[in-house]
Amino acid sequence: MKTFINIGTLLKRENLNTERLVMKRIIGIDQLRYIFALWVFFTHNGAPPFFNGHANIESYNFIDKLYGWCINGQDAVIGFFIISGLCIHFPNIERKSLDLRSFYIARLLRLVLPLIACLGLAKIINYQNNSGFIYAGPFWTLLCEGLYYIVYPVVWWLAKKNLLKKVIIFMSSFSVILIIIWTPDRSMYFHEIGGGGFLFWKAAVLAFPCWLCGCLIAENVSTSSSLYKAKVNTQSLWKWRLGAIFLSMISFPLYRLGLYFNLINKPLIGLVFSSQFTILLFGFYCFLWIEKEVILNNFGAVSPSRTLERFGLASYSLYLIHNIVIWSFNQIPLMYFPGHLNFLDRTISSRTCCNVCFL
């Protein structure tokens, strides 16, 4: 894989700990976007039906549930937030000042125009949802993104003052305190705690430390010292990837266990069983994992999948319209799509539709 810098030359330089690197594009991020988008899609569409038709015995049923818990769309959203923080902050690290007008216009167009197209498509096909067609897409996550964009200039200024790590620690502690305060309002879904609040500000605040961790990844990968450490440590990324799948299984079972033993609404003990807390912990794991993905894909011996990288360019489209495609297929009698073909047809159609929307 073509790299952006000669590591051997870099290590001979004197100011190893402070020198910064210049990259025009971060390799490996698009494939992560696509994987997270598929993660959300499988949550809403159902995971690939590997265990359908198995014998109705307790052991198979338990395995089927474990398999279903592996696909937790809330975890994927946290991964999206981390990547968002990384991609927003990385181009601005070396800037002496921010052009706020250009920044906000670019972010607004990036966020709103695809959403308008998605809602227009939903209106045309008469998409039905209990909350209205405006929820054809993952509206709450986009509102969180919008709030993060609004406060980003402050984050950028704090990063310039080398205060980013302290802010992450503070906001992480603040998020945990809020989860404790909102004990009576804990729900299984991360964004529904306390009803979400106006513009889902509650979910945005809880997930804000994860978004900031993405900004911290941008800071870390721009320094040669972190790249050197990652270069020496060549442990397999598959351990981290499998670890992410394993940890994503924890949230739902813990929440249901807390409900069963009436622990979920206990301020401190119930914290461990709340999906908000476990998903926040998953976000910190994702921070460590995604940082290694970025460093080893760009400066190590790991090469990303070209196919996934290309598909990842349309991941935002897939993320926006997959609910519409799934709903459309649900309007067709299943007799036309028997067995596993129903899942396969919806998956292929979602992939095709998002490519069309992207183009």
Coordinates of C-alpha atoms in Angstrom, one line a residue:
M1 CA 0.0 0.0 0.0
K2 CA 1.2 3.4 -0.8
T3 CA 1.9 5.4 2.3
F4 CA 2.1 9.1 2.8
I5 CA 5.4 9.3 4.6
N6 CA 8.7 7.4 4.9
I7 CA 8.6 6.1 8.4
G8 CA 12.3 5.3 8.4
T9 CA 13.2 8.9 7.6
L10 CA 10.7 10.1 10.2
L11 CA 12.3 8.2 13.0
K12 CA 15.7 9.8 12.4
R13 CA 14.3 13.3 13.0
E14 CA 15.0 14.9 16.3
N15 CA 11.6 16.3 17.3
L16 CA 9.8 13.0 17.2
N17 CA 7.3 13.8 19.9
T18 CA 6.1 17.1 18.4
E19 CA 6.3 16.7 14.7
R20 CA 3.1 16.6 12.8
L21 CA 2.2 14.7 9.6
V22 CA 0.3 15.8 6.5
M23 CA -2.3 13.5 5.0
K24 CA -4.7 14.5 2.3
R25 CA -7.1 11.6 2.9
I26 CA -7.5 9.1 5.7
I27 CA -7.5 5.6 4.3
G28 CA -9.8 3.0 5.9
I29 CA -12.5 5.3 7.2
D30 CA -14.9 4.7 4.3
Q31 CA -14.9 1.0 4.9
L32 CA -15.6 1.5 8.6
R33 CA -18.5 3.8 7.6
Y34 CA -19.9 1.1 5.4
I35 CA -19.6 -1.6 8.1
F36 CA -21.4 0.7 10.6
A37 CA -24.1 1.5 8.0
L38 CA -24.6 -2.3 7.4
W39 CA -24.7 -2.8 11.2
V40 CA -27.6 -0.4 11.5
F41 CA -29.3 -1.9 8.4
F42 CA -29.1 -5.4 9.9
T43 CA -30.6 -4.1 13.1
H44 CA -33.7 -2.8 11.3
N45 CA -33.8 -5.5 8.6
G46 CA -32.8 -8.4 10.7
A47 CA -29.4 -10.1 10.7
P48 CA -28.6 -12.6 7.9
P49 CA -30.9 -15.6 8.7
F50 CA -28.2 -18.1 9.4
F51 CA -30.2 -19.9 12.1
N52 CA -33.6 -19.8 10.6
G53 CA -35.4 -23.2 10.5
H54 CA -33.3 -24.7 13.2
A55 CA -34.9 -27.2 15.6
N56 CA -37.0 -25.6 18.3
I57 CA -34.8 -26.7 21.2
E58 CA -33.4 -24.5 24.0
S59 CA -29.7 -24.6 23.0
Y60 CA -30.5 -23.5 19.4
N61 CA -32.8 -20.8 20.6
F62 CA -30.1 -19.4 23.0
I63 CA -27.5 -19.4 20.1
D64 CA -30.0 -17.6 17.9
K65 CA -30.5 -14.9 20.6
L66 CA -26.8 -14.5 21.0
Y67 CA -26.5 -14.0 17.3
G68 CA -29.2 -11.4 17.3
W69 CA -27.6 -9.5 20.1
C70 CA -24.4 -9.2 18.1
I71 CA -26.1 -6.8 15.7
N72 CA -26.7 -3.7 17.9
G73 CA -27.4 -0.6 15.8
Q74 CA -26.9 1.7 18.7
D75 CA -23.3 0.7 19.0
A76 CA -22.8 1.4 15.3
V77 CA -24.2 4.9 15.7
I78 CA -21.6 5.6 18.4
G79 CA -19.0 4.4 15.9
F80 CA -20.4 6.9 13.4
F81 CA -20.1 9.7 16.0
I82 CA -16.4 8.9 16.6
I83 CA -15.7 8.9 12.9
S84 CA -17.6 12.1 12.5
G85 CA -15.4 13.8 15.1
L86 CA -12.3 12.5 13.4
C87 CA -13.3 13.7 10.0
I88 CA -14.4 17.1 11.1
H89 CA -11.4 17.9 13.2
F90 CA -8.6 16.4 11.2
P91 CA -8.6 19.0 8.3
N92 CA -8.6 21.8 10.8
I93 CA -5.8 20.8 13.2
E94 CA -3.1 22.9 11.5
R95 CA -5.4 25.9 10.8
K96 CA -4.6 29.2 12.6
S97 CA -8.3 30.2 12.4
L98 CA -11.6 28.8 11.4
D99 CA -13.8 30.3 8.6
L100 CA -17.0 29.9 10.5
R101 CA -19.2 30.9 7.6
S102 CA -17.7 28.4 5.2
F103 CA -17.6 25.7 7.9
Y104 CA -21.3 26.0 8.8
I105 CA -22.4 26.2 5.2
A106 CA -20.5 23.1 4.2
R107 CA -21.8 21.1 7.2
L108 CA -25.3 22.3 6.6
L109 CA -25.3 21.3 3.0
R110 CA -23.7 17.9 3.8
L111 CA -26.3 17.2 6.5
V112 CA -29.5 18.7 5.1
L113 CA -29.5 18.1 1.3
P114 CA -29.3 14.3 1.5
L115 CA -31.9 14.4 4.2
I116 CA -34.3 16.5 2.1
A117 CA -33.8 14.0 -0.8
C118 CA -34.6 11.1 1.6
L119 CA -37.7 12.8 2.9
G120 CA -38.8 13.7 -0.6
L121 CA -38.5 10.0 -1.6
A122 CA -40.5 9.0 1.5
K123 CA -43.3 11.4 0.6
I124 CA -43.5 10.2 -3.0
I125 CA -43.9 6.6 -2.0
N126 CA -46.2 7.5 0.9
Y127 CA -44.0 6.1 3.5
Q128 CA -45.9 5.3 6.7
N129 CA -44.5 5.7 10.2
N130 CA -46.2 6.1 13.6
S131 CA -44.2 9.3 14.1
G132 CA -44.8 10.6 10.6
F133 CA -42.8 10.4 7.3
I134 CA -40.2 12.8 8.7
Y135 CA -38.8 9.8 10.7
A136 CA -38.1 7.9 7.5
G137 CA -34.4 8.4 8.3
P138 CA -32.4 8.2 11.5
F139 CA -33.5 11.7 12.4
W140 CA -32.2 11.7 16.0
T141 CA -28.6 11.0 15.0
L142 CA -28.6 13.8 12.5
L143 CA -29.8 16.3 15.1
C144 CA -27.0 15.2 17.4
E145 CA -24.6 15.7 14.5
G146 CA -26.0 19.2 14.0
L147 CA -25.5 20.1 17.6
Y148 CA -21.9 18.9 17.5
Y149 CA -21.2 21.0 14.4
I150 CA -22.6 24.1 16.3
V151 CA -20.2 23.7 19.2
Y152 CA -17.2 22.5 17.1
P153 CA -15.5 25.9 17.0
V154 CA -15.3 25.8 20.8
V155 CA -13.9 22.3 20.6
W156 CA -11.3 23.4 18.0
W157 CA -10.2 26.3 20.3
L158 CA -10.0 23.9 23.3
A159 CA -7.9 21.5 21.2
K160 CA -5.5 24.4 20.3
K161 CA -5.1 25.0 24.1
N162 CA -4.3 21.2 24.6
L163 CA -7.4 20.9 26.7
L164 CA -9.2 18.2 24.6
K165 CA -8.3 15.3 26.9
K166 CA -9.5 17.2 30.0
V167 CA -12.7 18.1 28.2
I168 CA -13.3 14.4 27.4
I169 CA -12.8 13.4 31.0
F170 CA -15.1 16.1 32.2
M171 CA -17.9 15.4 29.6
S172 CA -17.6 11.6 30.3
S173 CA -18.1 12.2 34.0
F174 CA -20.9 14.6 33.3
S175 CA -22.6 12.0 31.0
V176 CA -22.4 9.4 33.8
I177 CA -23.9 11.8 36.3
L178 CA -26.8 12.6 33.9
I179 CA -27.5 8.8 33.4
I180 CA -27.7 8.6 37.2
I181 CA -29.9 11.6 37.5
W182 CA -32.2 10.4 34.8
T183 CA -32.6 7.0 36.5
P184 CA -36.4 6.9 36.3
D185 CA -36.2 7.6 32.5
R186 CA -33.7 4.9 31.5
S187 CA -34.9 2.9 28.5
M188 CA -33.5 0.2 26.3
Y189 CA -32.7 2.6 23.5
F190 CA -29.9 5.0 24.0
H191 CA -31.6 8.0 22.5
E192 CA -34.9 7.6 24.3
I193 CA -33.7 8.4 27.8
G194 CA -36.0 11.0 29.2
G195 CA -37.9 11.2 25.9
G196 CA -34.7 12.4 24.2
G197 CA -35.4 16.1 25.0
F198 CA -35.8 19.0 22.5
L199 CA -33.8 18.2 19.4
F200 CA -32.6 15.0 21.2
W201 CA -30.2 17.1 23.2
K202 CA -30.1 14.5 26.0
A203 CA -28.8 11.9 23.6
A204 CA -26.4 14.4 22.1
V205 CA -24.9 15.3 25.5
L206 CA -24.5 11.6 26.5
A207 CA -22.7 10.7 23.3
F208 CA -20.7 13.9 23.1
P209 CA -17.6 12.3 24.8
C210 CA -17.5 9.8 22.0
W211 CA -17.6 12.5 19.3
L212 CA -14.8 14.2 21.2
C213 CA -12.8 11.0 21.2
G214 CA -13.0 11.1 17.4
C215 CA -11.4 14.6 17.5
L216 CA -8.7 13.1 19.8
I217 CA -8.0 10.4 17.3
A218 CA -7.4 13.2 14.7
E219 CA -4.9 14.8 17.1
N220 CA -3.2 11.5 17.9
V221 CA -2.7 10.4 14.3
S222 CA -1.3 13.7 13.3
T223 CA 1.7 13.3 15.6
S224 CA 4.7 11.1 14.6
S225 CA 5.1 9.8 18.1
S226 CA 1.8 8.0 18.1
L227 CA 2.5 6.6 14.7
Y228 CA 5.8 5.2 15.8
K229 CA 4.2 3.5 18.8
A230 CA 1.6 2.0 16.5
K231 CA 4.2 0.9 14.0
V232 CA 6.1 -1.1 16.7
N233 CA 2.9 -2.7 18.0
T234 CA 1.7 -4.9 15.1
Q235 CA -1.0 -6.9 17.0
S236 CA -3.8 -8.0 14.7
L237 CA -6.7 -5.7 14.2
W238 CA -9.0 -8.7 14.1
K239 CA -8.8 -9.0 17.9
W240 CA -10.2 -5.5 18.2
R241 CA -12.8 -6.1 15.5
L242 CA -14.0 -9.3 17.2
G243 CA -13.9 -7.5 20.5
A244 CA -16.3 -4.9 19.2
I245 CA -18.7 -7.6 18.1
F246 CA -18.5 -9.3 21.5
L247 CA -19.0 -6.0 23.5
S248 CA -22.0 -5.1 21.3
M249 CA -23.7 -8.2 22.7
I250 CA -23.7 -6.9 26.2
S251 CA -26.1 -4.0 26.2
F252 CA -29.5 -5.7 25.5
P253 CA -28.9 -8.8 27.8
L254 CA -27.7 -6.6 30.7
Y255 CA -30.7 -4.3 30.2
R256 CA -33.2 -7.2 30.3
L257 CA -31.4 -8.7 33.2
G258 CA -31.7 -5.4 35.1
L259 CA -35.4 -5.3 34.3
Y260 CA -35.9 -8.9 35.4
F261 CA -34.3 -8.3 38.8
N262 CA -35.8 -4.8 39.1
L263 CA -32.3 -3.2 39.2
I264 CA -32.5 -0.9 36.1
N265 CA -34.1 2.0 38.1
K266 CA -31.7 1.9 41.0
P267 CA -29.4 5.0 40.7
L268 CA -26.0 3.3 41.1
I269 CA -26.4 -0.4 40.9
G270 CA -28.7 0.0 37.9
L271 CA -26.1 2.0 36.1
V272 CA -24.3 -1.1 35.0
F273 CA -27.5 -2.4 33.4
S274 CA -28.5 0.7 31.6
S275 CA -28.0 0.7 27.8
Q276 CA -26.8 4.3 28.0
F277 CA -23.9 3.4 30.2
T278 CA -22.9 0.2 28.5
I279 CA -23.0 1.9 25.1
L280 CA -20.9 4.8 26.4
L281 CA -18.3 2.2 27.5
F282 CA -18.5 0.6 24.0
G283 CA -17.8 4.1 22.6
F284 CA -14.5 4.3 24.5
Y285 CA -13.5 0.8 23.3
C286 CA -14.3 2.1 19.7
F287 CA -12.0 5.0 20.3
L288 CA -9.1 2.6 20.9
W289 CA -10.1 0.3 18.1
I290 CA -10.8 3.0 15.4
E291 CA -7.5 4.8 16.2
K292 CA -5.6 1.6 15.5
E293 CA -7.6 1.1 12.3
V294 CA -6.6 4.5 11.1
I295 CA -3.0 4.3 12.0
L296 CA -2.3 0.8 10.8
N297 CA -4.3 1.3 7.5
N298 CA -2.4 4.5 6.7
F299 CA 1.1 3.8 8.2
G300 CA 1.2 0.1 9.0
A301 CA 1.1 -3.2 7.1
V302 CA -2.7 -3.3 7.0
S303 CA -4.6 -2.5 3.7
P304 CA -8.3 -1.7 3.6
S305 CA -10.7 -3.5 1.3
R306 CA -11.0 -1.6 -2.0
T307 CA -14.6 -2.8 -2.4
L308 CA -15.6 -1.7 1.1
E309 CA -13.9 1.6 0.6
R310 CA -15.9 2.3 -2.5
F311 CA -19.1 1.1 -1.0
G312 CA -18.4 3.3 2.0
L313 CA -18.6 6.4 -0.2
A314 CA -22.3 5.8 -0.3
S315 CA -22.7 4.8 3.3
Y316 CA -24.6 8.0 4.2
S317 CA -27.1 7.2 1.5
L318 CA -27.5 3.7 2.8
Y319 CA -27.9 5.0 6.4
L320 CA -30.6 7.4 5.3
I321 CA -32.8 5.4 3.0
H322 CA -32.6 1.8 4.3
N323 CA -35.7 2.2 6.4
I324 CA -37.6 3.3 3.3
V325 CA -36.4 0.3 1.3
I326 CA -37.3 -2.1 4.1
W327 CA -40.7 -0.6 4.5
S328 CA -41.3 -0.8 0.8
F329 CA -40.5 -4.5 0.8
N330 CA -42.8 -5.1 3.7
Q331 CA -45.7 -3.9 1.6
I332 CA -45.1 -6.8 -0.8
P333 CA -46.6 -10.1 0.1
L334 CA -43.9 -12.4 1.4
M335 CA -45.0 -15.2 -0.9
Y336 CA -43.1 -13.5 -3.7
F337 CA -39.9 -13.7 -1.6
P338 CA -39.9 -17.0 0.2
G339 CA -37.4 -17.9 2.9
H340 CA -34.0 -16.4 2.9
L341 CA -34.7 -14.6 -0.5
N342 CA -36.7 -12.0 1.4
F343 CA -33.7 -10.9 3.4
L344 CA -31.4 -11.1 0.3
D345 CA -33.8 -9.1 -1.9
R346 CA -34.0 -6.3 0.7
T347 CA -30.3 -6.2 1.2
I348 CA -29.5 -6.0 -2.5
S349 CA -32.2 -3.4 -3.1
S350 CA -31.0 -1.2 -0.3
R351 CA -27.4 -1.4 -1.7
T352 CA -28.7 -0.5 -5.2
C353 CA -30.9 2.3 -4.0
C354 CA -28.2 3.9 -2.0
N355 CA -25.8 3.8 -5.0
V356 CA -28.5 5.5 -7.1
C357 CA -29.1 8.2 -4.5
F358 CA -25.4 8.7 -4.1
L359 CA -24.9 9.2 -7.8

